[in-house]
DNA sequence: TTCATTTGACCTGC
DNA sequence: GCAGGTCAAATGAA
């Protein structure tokens, strides 16, 4: 199962790939003299951009506008580069990947900025609402067993509903609740990112077994991962090659995607100190093995970052049509999930993953220009 | 001892 | 008032 490729990883890749593409451009420019200066200019622009981006994104966190400006510049440069490298499929492909990664980073930055803004607003309003909250809690506390915190239903920055056969998505989830849903035989399970507290990751997911296909689950992802699993990070750096630019502080908001890697299981096993049966390694690059997994993924609904979770009829439909979980009506995360899946679906397990293949699932333009949002999409090539 | 899951109670939004 | 979402004490596993 492929490892989660965080957007920061994408940034790492982008830095080296941009340079590589620029080199290709340079080589080709030498072959066709008129483009020579162009290639050089682009290469220096690219290096300048990533240099400034690296500075801008290094801790402490830079202003959002500055980061966005740099990222947009980078996207423009990459677009120009792509135009120059039309004759080379290899270079074009590389630039496509660069554009993809930049777009993911932009999405992440947007999500992080939105989250930060929201947090600030909450902090400001908390002072005012404290009296009200306290009052209400006191009233409830009289009858209740504990002083419940003043809760507010999360306002998700993005909602993505998928139908998957394998609940393993490479992320560490912690189950925090389970609820019987009306008209559904089995309960819906609620998960949040394990790193919610240590990295303030706001990602959540809700899982429900489908009614029409007992082997499938309707998984709703709410919010983007802003965490960065240390194990994942180490893995990413291996993939990134030697040219690494530190784009973010350890706790900076670098959203992960739902891309998964072959060692995801072991990573999760690490969380629980257990050993999982190793899955055959899957290549991060090359784009070869996507088809089989894509067959098991059905993207049901994509909602914009402005769409509230509960307001989408399609999402409601997805939830409504979802069927219950395993026999005990229970769904668990991480290791246990995988173990249970192996039990439910037979020892071999399933290779299906909740991710999208870059090559054939959606158009690059969709990402670049925002028709797909939320940062919850797999960045797999 | 630590951490994840379970589960009933509580809260919010409709 | 109801349904869905979240919290946190209790419980269990490693």
Tab-separated table of C-alpha atoms (C1' of nucleotides) in Angstrom:
chain	number	residue	atom	x	y	z
A	1	UNK	CA	0.000	0.000	0.000
A	2	UNK	CA	1.531	3.251	-1.047
A	3	UNK	CA	2.579	5.641	1.637
A	4	UNK	CA	0.737	8.859	2.111
A	5	UNK	CA	2.398	11.374	-0.078
A	6	UNK	CA	2.090	14.597	1.730
A	7	UNK	CA	2.036	17.787	-0.180
A	8	UNK	CA	5.224	18.710	1.489
A	9	UNK	CA	6.653	15.656	-0.128
A	10	UNK	CA	5.224	16.888	-3.317
A	11	UNK	CA	7.079	20.039	-2.688
A	12	UNK	CA	10.265	18.088	-2.186
A	13	UNK	CA	9.665	16.260	-5.391
A	14	UNK	CA	8.737	19.389	-7.166
A	15	UNK	CA	11.958	21.059	-6.236
A	16	UNK	CA	14.071	18.350	-7.745
A	17	UNK	CA	11.732	17.652	-10.605
A	18	UNK	CA	11.515	21.244	-11.607
A	19	UNK	CA	15.242	21.401	-11.774
A	20	UNK	CA	15.311	18.152	-13.700
A	21	UNK	CA	12.735	19.437	-16.127
A	22	UNK	CA	14.621	22.658	-16.453
A	23	UNK	CA	17.725	20.633	-17.209
A	24	UNK	CA	15.893	18.706	-19.838
A	25	UNK	CA	14.787	22.014	-21.194
A	26	UNK	CA	18.357	23.185	-21.116
A	27	UNK	CA	19.591	20.153	-22.980
A	28	UNK	CA	16.932	20.553	-25.585
A	29	UNK	CA	17.636	24.227	-25.744
A	30	UNK	CA	21.201	23.491	-26.645
A	31	UNK	CA	19.945	21.338	-29.462
A	32	UNK	CA	17.720	24.108	-30.694
A	33	UNK	CA	19.630	27.288	-30.152
A	34	UNK	CA	16.785	29.859	-30.049
A	35	UNK	CA	15.398	28.282	-26.901
A	36	UNK	CA	18.687	28.338	-25.099
A	37	UNK	CA	18.218	31.532	-23.192
A	38	UNK	CA	14.678	30.569	-22.482
A	39	UNK	CA	15.755	27.340	-20.904
A	40	UNK	CA	18.329	29.096	-18.788
A	41	UNK	CA	15.933	31.795	-17.766
A	42	UNK	CA	13.357	29.286	-16.801
A	43	UNK	CA	15.817	27.269	-14.871
A	44	UNK	CA	16.966	30.269	-12.911
A	45	UNK	CA	13.383	31.360	-12.421
A	46	UNK	CA	12.531	27.942	-11.182
A	47	UNK	CA	15.446	27.886	-8.802
A	48	UNK	CA	14.678	31.397	-7.638
A	49	UNK	CA	11.077	30.460	-7.077
A	50	UNK	CA	11.852	27.409	-5.050
A	51	UNK	CA	14.509	29.235	-3.164
A	52	UNK	CA	12.041	31.893	-2.151
A	53	UNK	CA	9.379	29.327	-1.480
A	54	UNK	CA	11.755	27.448	0.762
A	55	UNK	CA	12.496	30.610	2.660
A	56	UNK	CA	8.864	31.569	2.722
A	57	UNK	CA	7.744	28.216	4.036
A	58	UNK	CA	10.526	27.698	6.507
A	59	UNK	CA	9.622	28.093	10.129
A	60	UNK	CA	8.281	30.259	11.529
A	61	UNK	CA	5.268	30.048	9.195
A	62	UNK	CA	5.289	32.854	6.659
A	63	UNK	CA	2.314	34.961	5.767
A	64	UNK	CA	-0.207	33.031	3.789
A	65	UNK	CA	-0.339	35.557	0.986
A	66	UNK	CA	3.381	35.361	0.416
A	67	UNK	CA	3.350	31.587	0.188
A	68	UNK	CA	0.431	31.631	-2.178
A	69	UNK	CA	2.087	34.219	-4.321
A	70	UNK	CA	5.191	32.113	-4.610
A	71	UNK	CA	3.259	28.995	-5.331
A	72	UNK	CA	1.228	30.658	-8.044
A	73	UNK	CA	4.428	31.972	-9.551
A	74	UNK	CA	5.818	28.497	-9.520
A	75	UNK	CA	2.773	27.212	-11.281
A	76	UNK	CA	3.097	29.870	-13.920
A	77	UNK	CA	6.758	29.051	-14.454
A	78	UNK	CA	5.960	25.381	-14.739
A	79	UNK	CA	3.232	26.131	-17.247
A	80	UNK	CA	5.669	28.139	-19.314
A	81	UNK	CA	8.162	25.345	-19.040
A	82	UNK	CA	5.591	22.879	-20.253
A	83	UNK	CA	4.917	25.003	-23.306
A	84	UNK	CA	8.603	25.033	-24.077
A	85	UNK	CA	8.981	21.317	-23.644
A	86	UNK	CA	6.136	20.209	-25.823
A	87	UNK	CA	8.314	18.037	-28.007
A	88	UNK	CA	9.526	15.966	-25.132
A	89	UNK	CA	6.877	13.660	-23.689
A	90	UNK	CA	9.182	12.857	-20.816
A	91	UNK	CA	9.674	16.465	-19.899
A	92	UNK	CA	6.004	17.242	-20.360
A	93	UNK	CA	5.091	14.459	-18.052
A	94	UNK	CA	7.529	15.737	-15.517
A	95	UNK	CA	6.072	19.213	-15.731
A	96	UNK	CA	2.601	17.786	-15.354
A	97	UNK	CA	3.688	16.205	-12.157
A	98	UNK	CA	5.209	19.429	-11.020
A	99	UNK	CA	1.984	21.282	-11.726
A	100	UNK	CA	0.082	18.648	-9.892
A	101	UNK	CA	2.296	18.902	-6.864
A	102	UNK	CA	2.169	22.670	-6.846
A	103	UNK	CA	-1.582	22.576	-7.007
A	104	UNK	CA	-1.739	20.203	-4.103
A	105	UNK	CA	0.499	22.483	-2.126
A	106	UNK	CA	-1.703	25.440	-2.952
A	107	UNK	CA	-4.734	23.514	-1.816
A	108	UNK	CA	-2.975	22.628	1.382
A	109	UNK	CA	-1.984	26.195	2.027
A	110	UNK	CA	-5.538	27.317	1.431
A	111	UNK	CA	-6.900	24.702	3.770
A	112	UNK	CA	-4.351	25.583	6.418
A	113	UNK	CA	-5.100	29.267	6.106
A	114	UNK	CA	-8.816	28.618	6.354
A	115	UNK	CA	-8.301	26.460	9.404
A	116	UNK	CA	-6.102	29.063	11.046
A	117	UNK	CA	-8.621	31.759	10.309
A	118	UNK	CA	-11.384	29.653	11.718
A	119	UNK	CA	-9.341	28.983	14.806
A	120	UNK	CA	-8.705	32.667	15.322
A	121	UNK	CA	-12.388	33.424	14.982
A	122	UNK	CA	-13.201	30.701	17.425
A	123	UNK	CA	-10.697	31.989	19.912
A	124	UNK	CA	-12.187	35.427	19.620
A	125	UNK	CA	-15.723	34.202	19.989
A	126	UNK	CA	-14.892	31.789	22.762
A	127	UNK	CA	-14.435	34.621	25.210
A	128	UNK	CA	-17.885	35.881	24.397
A	129	UNK	CA	-19.593	32.549	24.258
A	130	UNK	CA	-18.006	31.259	27.406
A	131	UNK	CA	-20.702	32.689	29.603
A	132	UNK	CA	-23.445	31.195	27.505
A	133	UNK	CA	-21.693	27.881	27.269
A	134	UNK	CA	-20.986	27.693	30.906
A	135	UNK	CA	-24.534	28.490	31.726
A	136	UNK	CA	-25.845	25.791	29.499
A	137	UNK	CA	-23.340	23.307	30.772
A	138	UNK	CA	-24.252	23.998	34.329
A	139	UNK	CA	-27.848	23.273	33.524
A	140	UNK	CA	-26.905	20.056	31.795
A	141	UNK	CA	-24.337	19.224	34.406
A	142	UNK	CA	-26.964	19.116	37.075
A	143	UNK	CA	-28.467	16.054	35.483
A	144	UNK	CA	-25.431	14.820	33.622
A	145	UNK	CA	-22.510	12.843	34.890
A	146	UNK	CA	-19.808	15.121	33.654
A	147	UNK	CA	-19.213	18.661	32.618
A	148	UNK	CA	-19.286	18.316	28.911
A	149	UNK	CA	-17.210	20.726	26.895
A	150	UNK	CA	-18.951	23.317	24.832
A	151	UNK	CA	-19.048	21.547	21.497
A	152	UNK	CA	-19.578	22.881	18.123
A	153	UNK	CA	-20.119	20.707	15.123
A	154	UNK	CA	-17.110	20.861	12.882
A	155	UNK	CA	-17.398	23.034	9.822
A	156	UNK	CA	-15.453	20.977	7.354
A	157	UNK	CA	-13.224	22.664	4.843
A	158	UNK	CA	-13.876	19.813	2.465
A	159	UNK	CA	-16.022	16.754	2.194
A	160	UNK	CA	-15.262	13.803	-0.017
A	161	UNK	CA	-17.350	10.692	-0.125
A	162	UNK	CA	-15.972	7.553	-1.645
A	163	UNK	CA	-16.973	3.997	-1.971
A	164	UNK	CA	-14.089	1.739	-1.147
A	165	UNK	CA	-13.434	-1.889	-0.444
A	166	UNK	CA	-10.357	-1.382	1.629
A	167	UNK	CA	-10.594	0.943	4.553
A	168	UNK	CA	-6.859	1.138	4.858
A	169	UNK	CA	-5.818	4.464	3.418
A	170	UNK	CA	-2.389	4.880	4.893
A	171	UNK	CA	-3.439	7.261	7.589
A	172	UNK	CA	-3.658	6.588	11.272
A	173	UNK	CA	-7.217	7.040	12.437
A	174	UNK	CA	-8.605	6.951	15.891
A	175	UNK	CA	-12.167	5.961	16.391
A	176	UNK	CA	-14.046	8.332	18.629
A	177	UNK	CA	-17.590	7.307	18.185
A	178	UNK	CA	-20.156	5.042	16.675
A	179	UNK	CA	-23.749	5.789	16.015
A	180	UNK	CA	-26.773	3.902	14.870
A	181	UNK	CA	-28.144	5.653	11.839
A	182	UNK	CA	-31.806	5.633	11.090
A	183	UNK	CA	-32.841	3.349	8.237
A	184	UNK	CA	-29.476	1.682	8.382
A	185	UNK	CA	-29.009	-1.702	9.919
A	186	UNK	CA	-25.531	-0.994	11.093
A	187	UNK	CA	-23.871	1.917	12.761
A	188	UNK	CA	-21.698	4.582	11.319
A	189	UNK	CA	-18.231	4.808	12.753
A	190	UNK	CA	-16.502	8.104	13.355
A	191	UNK	CA	-12.770	8.523	13.106
A	192	UNK	CA	-10.415	11.394	13.495
A	193	UNK	CA	-6.760	11.650	12.713
A	194	UNK	CA	-4.477	10.192	15.347
A	195	UNK	CA	-2.457	13.378	15.115
A	196	UNK	CA	-5.387	15.588	15.966
A	197	UNK	CA	-3.810	16.728	19.174
A	198	UNK	CA	-0.096	16.523	18.584
A	199	UNK	CA	-0.261	18.123	15.159
A	200	UNK	CA	-3.665	19.757	15.228
A	201	UNK	CA	-4.733	17.668	12.276
A	202	UNK	CA	-8.411	18.212	11.639
A	203	UNK	CA	-8.992	15.333	9.258
A	204	UNK	CA	-11.934	13.111	10.003
A	205	UNK	CA	-13.594	10.222	8.320
A	206	UNK	CA	-16.870	8.427	8.671
A	207	UNK	CA	-17.270	4.841	7.636
A	208	UNK	CA	-20.352	2.883	6.877
A	209	UNK	CA	-20.774	-0.423	5.158
A	210	UNK	CA	-22.798	-0.271	2.008
A	211	UNK	CA	-26.146	-1.899	1.783
A	212	UNK	CA	-25.983	-2.739	-1.886
A	213	UNK	CA	-22.485	-4.121	-1.683
A	214	UNK	CA	-21.574	-5.714	1.618
A	215	UNK	CA	-17.924	-5.751	0.655
A	216	UNK	CA	-17.830	-2.041	0.135
A	217	UNK	CA	-17.895	0.908	2.452
A	218	UNK	CA	-18.982	4.426	2.052
A	219	UNK	CA	-16.222	6.522	3.476
A	220	UNK	CA	-16.661	10.208	4.003
A	221	UNK	CA	-13.515	12.220	4.470
A	222	UNK	CA	-14.011	15.531	6.167
A	223	UNK	CA	-11.225	18.050	6.131
A	224	UNK	CA	-7.709	17.615	4.921
A	225	UNK	CA	-4.821	16.116	6.773
A	226	UNK	CA	-2.502	18.738	8.086
A	227	UNK	CA	-0.379	16.246	9.914
A	228	UNK	CA	2.820	14.707	8.830
A	229	UNK	CA	3.520	11.245	10.057
A	230	UNK	CA	7.195	10.985	10.995
A	231	UNK	CA	7.466	7.561	9.417
A	232	UNK	CA	5.870	8.879	6.287
A	233	UNK	CA	8.155	11.843	6.226
A	234	UNK	CA	11.210	9.634	6.431
A	235	UNK	CA	9.853	7.519	3.655
A	236	UNK	CA	9.070	10.520	1.549
A	237	UNK	CA	12.542	11.835	1.865
A	238	UNK	CA	13.893	8.618	0.483
A	239	UNK	CA	11.737	9.076	-2.560
A	240	UNK	CA	12.593	12.677	-2.894
A	241	UNK	CA	16.191	12.055	-3.701
A	242	UNK	CA	19.087	14.139	-2.547
A	243	UNK	CA	17.779	17.537	-3.437
A	244	UNK	CA	15.572	18.316	-0.518
A	245	UNK	CA	14.267	21.634	0.492
A	246	UNK	CA	12.771	21.968	3.885
A	247	UNK	CA	9.399	23.443	3.147
A	248	UNK	CA	7.816	23.251	6.491
A	249	UNK	CA	8.434	22.992	10.135
A	250	UNK	CA	7.580	19.751	11.806
A	251	UNK	CA	4.286	21.116	12.942
A	252	UNK	CA	3.588	23.234	9.953
A	253	UNK	CA	0.464	22.592	8.018
A	254	UNK	CA	1.401	20.208	5.288
A	255	UNK	CA	-1.613	18.249	4.266
A	256	UNK	CA	-1.312	14.621	3.451
A	257	UNK	CA	-3.279	13.099	0.696
A	258	UNK	CA	-4.927	9.758	0.722
A	259	UNK	CA	-2.162	8.264	-1.284
A	260	UNK	CA	-0.937	5.169	0.379
A	261	UNK	CA	2.264	3.265	0.178
A	262	UNK	CA	3.464	-0.232	0.571
A	263	UNK	CA	4.699	0.336	4.059
A	264	UNK	CA	1.573	1.977	5.331
A	265	UNK	CA	0.659	-1.168	7.109
A	266	UNK	CA	3.939	-1.355	8.866
A	267	UNK	CA	3.709	2.259	9.735
A	268	UNK	CA	0.393	1.714	11.332
A	269	UNK	CA	1.691	-1.368	12.952
A	270	UNK	CA	4.326	0.872	14.387
A	271	UNK	CA	1.659	2.953	15.973
A	272	UNK	CA	0.355	-0.039	17.764
A	273	UNK	CA	3.563	-1.901	18.178
A	274	UNK	CA	2.308	-4.781	16.129
A	275	UNK	CA	3.497	-6.495	13.014
A	276	UNK	CA	1.245	-6.739	10.059
A	277	UNK	CA	1.498	-9.070	7.142
A	278	UNK	CA	3.474	-7.208	4.584
A	279	UNK	CA	1.790	-6.314	1.381
A	280	UNK	CA	3.642	-6.480	-1.843
A	281	UNK	CA	5.443	-3.215	-2.404
A	282	UNK	CA	3.810	-0.839	-4.749
A	283	UNK	CA	5.620	1.613	-6.803
A	284	UNK	CA	5.134	5.227	-6.102
A	285	UNK	CA	6.225	6.208	-9.522
A	286	UNK	CA	5.649	4.864	-12.942
A	287	UNK	CA	1.889	4.918	-12.828
A	288	UNK	CA	1.689	1.303	-13.801
A	289	UNK	CA	-0.363	-0.401	-11.185
A	290	UNK	CA	-3.250	1.968	-10.868
A	291	UNK	CA	-5.917	0.196	-12.840
A	292	UNK	CA	-6.631	-2.676	-10.562
A	293	UNK	CA	-7.030	-0.474	-7.571
A	294	UNK	CA	-9.017	2.117	-9.407
A	295	UNK	CA	-11.517	-0.567	-10.225
A	296	UNK	CA	-12.254	-0.869	-6.590
A	297	UNK	CA	-12.680	2.785	-6.093
A	298	UNK	CA	-15.710	4.654	-7.010
A	299	UNK	CA	-15.594	8.319	-6.440
A	300	UNK	CA	-19.101	9.143	-5.503
A	301	UNK	CA	-19.110	12.712	-4.575
A	302	UNK	CA	-16.826	15.643	-4.428
A	303	UNK	CA	-17.969	18.711	-2.655
A	304	UNK	CA	-16.324	22.043	-2.769
A	305	UNK	CA	-14.517	23.403	0.197
A	306	UNK	CA	-17.400	25.709	0.816
A	307	UNK	CA	-20.015	23.044	0.975
A	308	UNK	CA	-21.140	22.118	4.448
A	309	UNK	CA	-21.068	18.440	5.152
A	310	UNK	CA	-24.698	17.980	5.775
A	311	UNK	CA	-26.033	20.128	3.002
A	312	UNK	CA	-25.182	17.968	0.084
A	313	UNK	CA	-28.012	15.871	-1.147
A	314	UNK	CA	-25.475	13.644	-2.810
A	315	UNK	CA	-23.592	13.134	0.394
A	316	UNK	CA	-26.800	12.517	2.197
A	317	UNK	CA	-27.636	10.018	-0.469
A	318	UNK	CA	-24.286	8.345	-0.061
A	319	UNK	CA	-24.826	8.068	3.628
A	320	UNK	CA	-28.377	6.937	3.173
A	321	UNK	CA	-27.394	4.182	0.806
A	322	UNK	CA	-24.515	3.102	2.938
A	323	UNK	CA	-24.874	-0.103	4.750
A	324	UNK	CA	-23.610	-1.236	8.010
A	325	UNK	CA	-20.277	-2.510	8.951
A	326	UNK	CA	-19.123	-5.878	9.973
A	327	UNK	CA	-21.067	-8.361	11.937
A	328	UNK	CA	-20.734	-6.511	15.166
A	329	UNK	CA	-21.670	-3.365	13.435
A	330	UNK	CA	-18.319	-2.036	14.310
A	331	UNK	CA	-15.601	-0.433	12.373
A	332	UNK	CA	-12.193	0.162	13.733
A	333	UNK	CA	-9.179	1.954	12.483
A	334	UNK	CA	-5.625	1.216	11.573
A	335	UNK	CA	-4.264	-2.147	12.398
A	336	UNK	CA	-7.459	-3.575	13.650
A	337	UNK	CA	-9.241	-2.441	10.551
A	338	UNK	CA	-6.868	-4.262	8.344
A	339	UNK	CA	-7.015	-7.348	10.459
A	340	UNK	CA	-10.762	-7.266	10.421
A	341	UNK	CA	-10.864	-6.718	6.719
A	342	UNK	CA	-8.695	-9.720	6.209
A	343	UNK	CA	-11.069	-11.619	8.328
A	344	UNK	CA	-14.172	-10.330	6.628
A	345	UNK	CA	-12.921	-10.592	3.122
A	346	UNK	CA	-10.780	-13.637	3.402
A	347	UNK	CA	-7.158	-14.027	4.347
A	348	UNK	CA	-5.619	-12.451	1.321
A	349	UNK	CA	-7.136	-9.119	1.980
A	350	UNK	CA	-7.952	-6.656	-0.705
A	351	UNK	CA	-5.699	-4.448	-2.600
A	352	UNK	CA	-8.275	-1.774	-3.087
A	353	UNK	CA	-7.327	1.538	-1.604
A	354	UNK	CA	-9.155	4.720	-1.033
A	355	UNK	CA	-7.156	6.767	-3.401
A	356	UNK	CA	-7.313	8.236	-6.818
A	357	UNK	CA	-4.837	7.589	-9.525
A	358	UNK	CA	-3.371	10.683	-10.983
A	359	UNK	CA	-3.252	9.406	-14.514
A	360	UNK	CA	-6.784	8.315	-14.992
A	361	UNK	CA	-9.034	9.564	-12.318
A	362	UNK	CA	-9.215	13.268	-12.837
A	363	UNK	CA	-7.817	15.923	-14.988
A	364	UNK	CA	-4.879	17.982	-13.995
A	365	UNK	CA	-6.824	21.083	-14.811
A	366	UNK	CA	-9.389	20.102	-12.235
A	367	UNK	CA	-6.807	20.320	-9.566
A	368	UNK	CA	-5.033	23.349	-10.847
A	369	UNK	CA	-8.164	25.370	-11.211
A	370	UNK	CA	-9.933	24.120	-8.202
A	371	UNK	CA	-12.838	22.052	-9.388
A	372	UNK	CA	-11.550	19.449	-7.049
A	373	UNK	CA	-10.783	20.698	-3.629
A	374	UNK	CA	-10.033	19.631	-0.179
A	375	UNK	CA	-6.622	18.101	-0.476
A	376	UNK	CA	-7.933	14.664	0.117
A	377	UNK	CA	-6.963	13.237	-3.177
A	378	UNK	CA	-4.235	10.831	-3.783
A	379	UNK	CA	-1.205	12.117	-5.525
A	380	UNK	CA	-0.043	8.956	-7.107
A	381	UNK	CA	1.703	8.679	-10.355
B	1	DT	C1'	1.680	2.309	32.000
B	2	DT	C1'	0.113	3.787	27.745
B	3	DC	C1'	-2.916	3.976	24.147
B	4	DA	C1'	-7.020	2.636	21.423
B	5	DT	C1'	-11.773	1.253	21.516
B	6	DT	C1'	-16.377	1.059	23.429
B	7	DT	C1'	-20.413	3.150	24.707
B	8	DG	C1'	-23.739	6.042	27.028
B	9	DA	C1'	-24.488	10.798	27.666
B	10	DC	C1'	-24.483	15.230	25.945
B	11	DC	C1'	-24.657	18.821	22.288
B	12	DT	C1'	-25.998	20.900	17.859
B	13	DG	C1'	-28.750	21.664	13.966
B	14	DC	C1'	-32.918	20.983	11.631
C	1	DG	C1'	-38.256	16.596	19.563
C	2	DC	C1'	-35.343	13.917	16.790
C	3	DA	C1'	-31.238	12.442	14.421
C	4	DG	C1'	-26.646	12.786	13.902
C	5	DG	C1'	-22.158	14.105	15.734
C	6	DT	C1'	-18.935	14.418	19.641
C	7	DC	C1'	-17.163	13.790	24.240
C	8	DA	C1'	-15.025	11.330	27.802
C	9	DA	C1'	-15.182	7.649	31.467
C	10	DA	C1'	-14.676	2.858	31.483
C	11	DT	C1'	-12.480	-0.949	29.677
C	12	DG	C1'	-9.210	-3.842	27.421
C	13	DA	C1'	-4.962	-4.923	24.979
C	14	DA	C1'	-0.088	-4.617	24.410
